[in-house]
Amino acid sequence: ASQEIIENFIADPLHPNIGSSLFEVVFNTLGLIGLPLACLIMPGAKGQRCNPTPFLFGSAAAGYGSLGLFMMTRKPVTDVESEKDLGWFTRNVLENKVFNWALVVALANVYYITGAGESLLVDPSKTLQEFQEVIGASALGFVSTVDLTILCLTGASLVPEDLERRGVFRDEPAKAYAVAASTLLFPAVGLALYSALRPRLVFEDE
């Protein structure tokens, strides 16, 4: 079953016809989730033991197997001294609202292209049943789903720290955790939407 899934995705990544539109969302999202994660990780990249960039790139193929290696050595960064500490790409791309909203559209579009969004609205029980059948019959389906879940949880766990970097809810951790939990309502899309809506960074030299 796993080999069939791979062959179908290679033949037609957008419409692999594997029996579950929701799993198609999972598989396609795994290749994109590194971008919203980068929006959360890269602002605190300076001073880390390892450069997160190769691990974020690797997450597109190896999922948390790649990013987890970086997260094991990562330390929280709640203050950024200067805008220059961000680096060009973080400053001009990852912190750019145009890019953030484009990412929201790209990830939300996965639900549209696969038909999962419509299926969930029209017949959610059947959609979930088909999804359960795919991940139950395929090791790849199960592992991919677990991997995406872990990556989304990792992203959510970084939200309170990111809010603190931006001077938001520093004395109200319950609200910060509530915002973090809300990103899990729509896997990956929630993280991208948070990045699009979050306030600008607060720098120590301002």
mmCIF file of C-alpha atoms in Angstrom:
data_model
loop_
_atom_site.group_PDB
_atom_site.id
_atom_site.type_symbol
_atom_site.label_atom_id
_atom_site.label_comp_id
_atom_site.label_asym_id
_atom_site.label_seq_id
_atom_site.Cartn_x
_atom_site.Cartn_y
_atom_site.Cartn_z
ATOM 1 C CA ALA A 1 0.000 0.000 0.000
ATOM 2 C CA SER A 2 2.846 2.398 0.827
ATOM 3 C CA GLN A 3 4.524 1.751 -2.531
ATOM 4 C CA GLU A 4 1.243 2.442 -4.322
ATOM 5 C CA ILE A 5 0.857 5.757 -2.496
ATOM 6 C CA ILE A 6 4.367 6.837 -3.511
ATOM 7 C CA GLU A 7 3.829 5.841 -7.145
ATOM 8 C CA ASN A 8 0.497 7.678 -7.296
ATOM 9 C CA PHE A 9 1.982 10.855 -5.820
ATOM 10 C CA ILE A 10 4.894 10.737 -8.264
ATOM 11 C CA ALA A 11 2.483 10.303 -11.170
ATOM 12 C CA ASP A 12 0.165 13.128 -10.055
ATOM 13 C CA PRO A 13 1.057 14.968 -6.821
ATOM 14 C CA LEU A 14 -2.125 17.060 -6.810
ATOM 15 C CA HIS A 15 -4.591 14.278 -7.643
ATOM 16 C CA PRO A 16 -2.960 10.955 -6.710
ATOM 17 C CA ASN A 17 -6.306 9.185 -6.255
ATOM 18 C CA ILE A 18 -5.326 7.197 -3.187
ATOM 19 C CA GLY A 19 -8.795 7.025 -1.677
ATOM 20 C CA SER A 20 -8.562 9.884 0.836
ATOM 21 C CA SER A 21 -8.509 13.574 -0.008
ATOM 22 C CA LEU A 22 -7.598 14.341 3.603
ATOM 23 C CA PHE A 23 -4.467 12.210 3.420
ATOM 24 C CA GLU A 24 -3.553 13.991 0.198
ATOM 25 C CA VAL A 25 -3.578 17.178 2.292
ATOM 26 C CA VAL A 26 -1.283 15.567 4.851
ATOM 27 C CA PHE A 27 1.219 14.354 2.262
ATOM 28 C CA ASN A 28 1.338 17.630 0.319
ATOM 29 C CA THR A 29 1.510 19.732 3.486
ATOM 30 C CA LEU A 30 4.594 17.879 4.681
ATOM 31 C CA GLY A 31 6.531 19.463 1.818
ATOM 32 C CA LEU A 32 5.441 22.988 2.782
ATOM 33 C CA ILE A 33 5.293 23.052 6.569
ATOM 34 C CA GLY A 34 8.981 23.953 6.824
ATOM 35 C CA LEU A 35 8.066 27.481 5.684
ATOM 36 C CA PRO A 36 5.694 28.439 8.538
ATOM 37 C CA LEU A 37 8.097 26.711 10.921
ATOM 38 C CA ALA A 38 10.910 28.885 9.538
ATOM 39 C CA CYS A 39 8.812 31.961 10.329
ATOM 40 C CA LEU A 40 8.862 30.881 13.979
ATOM 41 C CA ILE A 41 12.400 29.521 14.226
ATOM 42 C CA MET A 42 14.534 31.915 12.185
ATOM 43 C CA PRO A 43 13.876 35.100 14.225
ATOM 44 C CA GLY A 44 15.624 33.341 17.121
ATOM 45 C CA ALA A 45 18.336 31.688 15.030
ATOM 46 C CA LYS A 46 21.240 33.888 16.118
ATOM 47 C CA GLY A 47 23.316 32.321 18.870
ATOM 48 C CA GLN A 48 21.997 28.806 18.358
ATOM 49 C CA ARG A 49 24.496 25.951 18.406
ATOM 50 C CA CYS A 50 23.409 24.858 14.923
ATOM 51 C CA ASN A 51 22.180 26.795 11.914
ATOM 52 C CA PRO A 52 18.501 25.810 11.544
ATOM 53 C CA THR A 53 18.387 26.378 7.766
ATOM 54 C CA PRO A 54 19.556 22.916 6.573
ATOM 55 C CA PHE A 55 17.305 21.201 9.104
ATOM 56 C CA LEU A 56 14.297 23.196 7.895
ATOM 57 C CA PHE A 57 15.097 22.295 4.294
ATOM 58 C CA GLY A 58 15.512 18.671 5.341
ATOM 59 C CA SER A 59 12.110 18.635 7.010
ATOM 60 C CA ALA A 60 10.484 18.754 3.550
ATOM 61 C CA ALA A 61 11.777 15.237 2.934
ATOM 62 C CA ALA A 62 12.561 13.795 6.360
ATOM 63 C CA GLY A 63 10.001 15.633 8.476
ATOM 64 C CA TYR A 64 10.752 15.770 12.171
ATOM 65 C CA GLY A 65 13.585 13.310 11.588
ATOM 66 C CA SER A 66 15.494 16.314 10.273
ATOM 67 C CA LEU A 67 14.079 19.178 12.336
ATOM 68 C CA GLY A 68 14.234 17.185 15.557
ATOM 69 C CA LEU A 69 18.030 17.124 15.382
ATOM 70 C CA PHE A 70 18.048 20.919 15.527
ATOM 71 C CA MET A 71 15.321 21.164 18.185
ATOM 72 C CA MET A 72 17.367 18.985 20.549
ATOM 73 C CA THR A 73 20.055 21.683 20.753
ATOM 74 C CA ARG A 74 17.850 24.751 20.358
ATOM 75 C CA LYS A 75 17.555 27.271 23.184
ATOM 76 C CA PRO A 76 14.705 29.778 23.583
ATOM 77 C CA VAL A 77 15.366 33.327 22.395
ATOM 78 C CA THR A 78 12.880 35.888 23.693
ATOM 79 C CA ASP A 79 14.845 39.058 22.903
ATOM 80 C CA VAL A 80 16.377 40.236 19.649
ATOM 81 C CA GLU A 81 18.878 43.064 20.037
ATOM 82 C CA SER A 82 18.732 44.550 16.560
ATOM 83 C CA GLU A 83 16.976 44.088 13.223
ATOM 84 C CA LYS A 84 20.387 43.259 11.763
ATOM 85 C CA ASP A 85 20.475 40.131 13.939
ATOM 86 C CA LEU A 86 17.692 38.608 11.857
ATOM 87 C CA GLY A 87 19.638 38.158 8.644
ATOM 88 C CA TRP A 88 18.479 39.298 5.214
ATOM 89 C CA PHE A 89 16.104 36.427 4.431
ATOM 90 C CA THR A 90 14.333 36.513 7.790
ATOM 91 C CA ARG A 91 14.086 40.304 7.762
ATOM 92 C CA ASN A 92 12.842 40.676 4.176
ATOM 93 C CA VAL A 93 10.962 37.433 3.534
ATOM 94 C CA LEU A 94 9.894 35.553 6.656
ATOM 95 C CA GLU A 95 8.853 38.763 8.440
ATOM 96 C CA ASN A 96 7.190 40.140 5.306
ATOM 97 C CA LYS A 97 3.383 40.149 5.504
ATOM 98 C CA VAL A 98 3.013 39.684 1.743
ATOM 99 C CA PHE A 99 4.999 36.452 1.969
ATOM 100 C CA ASN A 100 3.106 35.395 5.101
ATOM 101 C CA TRP A 101 -0.295 35.822 3.459
ATOM 102 C CA ALA A 102 0.904 34.129 0.268
ATOM 103 C CA LEU A 103 1.895 31.170 2.440
ATOM 104 C CA VAL A 104 -1.558 31.093 4.037
ATOM 105 C CA VAL A 105 -3.138 31.000 0.562
ATOM 106 C CA ALA A 106 -0.743 28.285 -0.649
ATOM 107 C CA LEU A 107 -1.433 26.002 2.314
ATOM 108 C CA ALA A 108 -5.182 26.641 2.294
ATOM 109 C CA ASN A 109 -5.191 25.936 -1.438
ATOM 110 C CA VAL A 110 -4.062 22.384 -0.722
ATOM 111 C CA TYR A 111 -7.455 21.754 0.898
ATOM 112 C CA TYR A 112 -9.161 23.160 -2.213
ATOM 113 C CA ILE A 113 -7.093 21.366 -4.857
ATOM 114 C CA THR A 114 -7.412 17.970 -3.179
ATOM 115 C CA GLY A 115 -11.118 18.459 -2.530
ATOM 116 C CA ALA A 116 -10.624 17.816 1.187
ATOM 117 C CA GLY A 117 -12.137 21.144 2.206
ATOM 118 C CA GLU A 118 -15.366 20.461 0.319
ATOM 119 C CA SER A 119 -15.468 16.838 1.507
ATOM 120 C CA LEU A 120 -15.133 17.893 5.141
ATOM 121 C CA LEU A 121 -18.018 20.328 4.747
ATOM 122 C CA VAL A 122 -20.315 18.010 2.765
ATOM 123 C CA ASP A 123 -19.647 14.638 4.417
ATOM 124 C CA PRO A 124 -17.140 14.854 7.284
ATOM 125 C CA SER A 125 -17.813 11.338 8.602
ATOM 126 C CA LYS A 126 -17.085 9.716 5.231
ATOM 127 C CA THR A 127 -13.985 11.894 4.763
ATOM 128 C CA LEU A 128 -12.610 10.872 8.146
ATOM 129 C CA GLN A 129 -13.471 7.215 7.525
ATOM 130 C CA GLU A 130 -11.562 7.230 4.229
ATOM 131 C CA PHE A 131 -8.626 8.873 5.969
ATOM 132 C CA GLN A 132 -8.653 6.266 8.717
ATOM 133 C CA GLU A 133 -8.703 3.461 6.147
ATOM 134 C CA VAL A 134 -5.663 4.855 4.327
ATOM 135 C CA ILE A 135 -3.512 5.350 7.410
ATOM 136 C CA GLY A 136 -4.670 2.006 8.783
ATOM 137 C CA ALA A 137 -3.689 0.105 5.649
ATOM 138 C CA SER A 138 -0.393 1.862 4.960
ATOM 139 C CA ALA A 139 2.700 2.301 7.130
ATOM 140 C CA LEU A 140 3.598 5.374 5.067
ATOM 141 C CA GLY A 141 0.165 6.842 5.674
ATOM 142 C CA PHE A 142 0.442 6.346 9.417
ATOM 143 C CA VAL A 143 4.019 7.642 9.687
ATOM 144 C CA SER A 144 3.277 10.691 7.530
ATOM 145 C CA THR A 145 0.287 11.601 9.670
ATOM 146 C CA VAL A 146 2.240 11.225 12.911
ATOM 147 C CA ASP A 147 5.109 13.235 11.434
ATOM 148 C CA LEU A 148 2.865 16.133 10.417
ATOM 149 C CA THR A 149 1.214 16.058 13.834
ATOM 150 C CA ILE A 150 4.582 16.321 15.590
ATOM 151 C CA LEU A 151 5.698 19.165 13.311
ATOM 152 C CA CYS A 152 2.472 21.093 13.965
ATOM 153 C CA LEU A 153 2.842 20.560 17.721
ATOM 154 C CA THR A 154 6.443 21.748 17.483
ATOM 155 C CA GLY A 155 5.307 24.901 15.700
ATOM 156 C CA ALA A 156 2.586 25.531 18.278
ATOM 157 C CA SER A 157 5.102 25.122 21.107
ATOM 158 C CA LEU A 158 7.186 27.944 19.599
ATOM 159 C CA VAL A 159 4.307 30.442 19.442
ATOM 160 C CA PRO A 160 4.433 31.645 23.104
ATOM 161 C CA GLU A 161 8.166 32.331 22.743
ATOM 162 C CA ASP A 162 7.561 34.176 19.478
ATOM 163 C CA LEU A 163 4.838 36.287 21.077
ATOM 164 C CA GLU A 164 7.212 37.198 23.902
ATOM 165 C CA ARG A 165 9.809 38.312 21.332
ATOM 166 C CA ARG A 166 7.149 40.672 20.024
ATOM 167 C CA GLY A 167 6.203 42.044 23.426
ATOM 168 C CA VAL A 168 2.780 40.359 23.464
ATOM 169 C CA PHE A 169 1.249 38.525 26.446
ATOM 170 C CA ARG A 170 4.558 38.557 28.337
ATOM 171 C CA ASP A 171 2.682 38.598 31.636
ATOM 172 C CA GLU A 172 -0.291 36.588 30.394
ATOM 173 C CA PRO A 173 1.011 33.112 29.520
ATOM 174 C CA ALA A 174 -2.493 31.608 29.424
ATOM 175 C CA LYS A 175 -3.408 33.841 26.478
ATOM 176 C CA ALA A 176 -0.158 32.989 24.712
ATOM 177 C CA TYR A 177 -0.855 29.271 25.105
ATOM 178 C CA ALA A 178 -4.414 29.792 23.846
ATOM 179 C CA VAL A 179 -3.064 31.432 20.683
ATOM 180 C CA ALA A 180 -0.622 28.533 20.303
ATOM 181 C CA ALA A 181 -3.418 25.971 20.671
ATOM 182 C CA SER A 182 -5.520 27.780 18.057
ATOM 183 C CA THR A 183 -2.859 27.136 15.406
ATOM 184 C CA LEU A 184 -3.629 23.423 15.662
ATOM 185 C CA LEU A 185 -7.225 23.821 14.448
ATOM 186 C CA PHE A 186 -6.004 23.768 10.829
ATOM 187 C CA PRO A 187 -2.675 21.908 10.556
ATOM 188 C CA ALA A 188 0.087 24.073 9.031
ATOM 189 C CA VAL A 189 -2.468 26.670 7.846
ATOM 190 C CA GLY A 190 -2.864 27.770 11.468
ATOM 191 C CA LEU A 191 0.873 28.385 11.818
ATOM 192 C CA ALA A 192 0.964 30.374 8.583
ATOM 193 C CA LEU A 193 -2.071 32.409 9.638
ATOM 194 C CA TYR A 194 -0.426 33.174 12.973
ATOM 195 C CA SER A 195 2.679 34.443 11.156
ATOM 196 C CA ALA A 196 0.515 36.675 8.966
ATOM 197 C CA LEU A 197 -1.384 38.161 11.911
ATOM 198 C CA ARG A 198 1.387 38.474 14.501
ATOM 199 C CA PRO A 199 2.758 41.930 15.379
ATOM 200 C CA ARG A 200 6.219 43.102 14.381
ATOM 201 C CA LEU A 201 9.278 42.202 16.420
ATOM 202 C CA VAL A 202 10.390 44.386 19.303
ATOM 203 C CA PHE A 203 14.124 45.122 19.281
ATOM 204 C CA GLU A 204 16.167 45.953 22.364
ATOM 205 C CA ASP A 205 17.903 48.873 20.643
ATOM 206 C CA GLU A 206 14.603 50.652 19.861
#
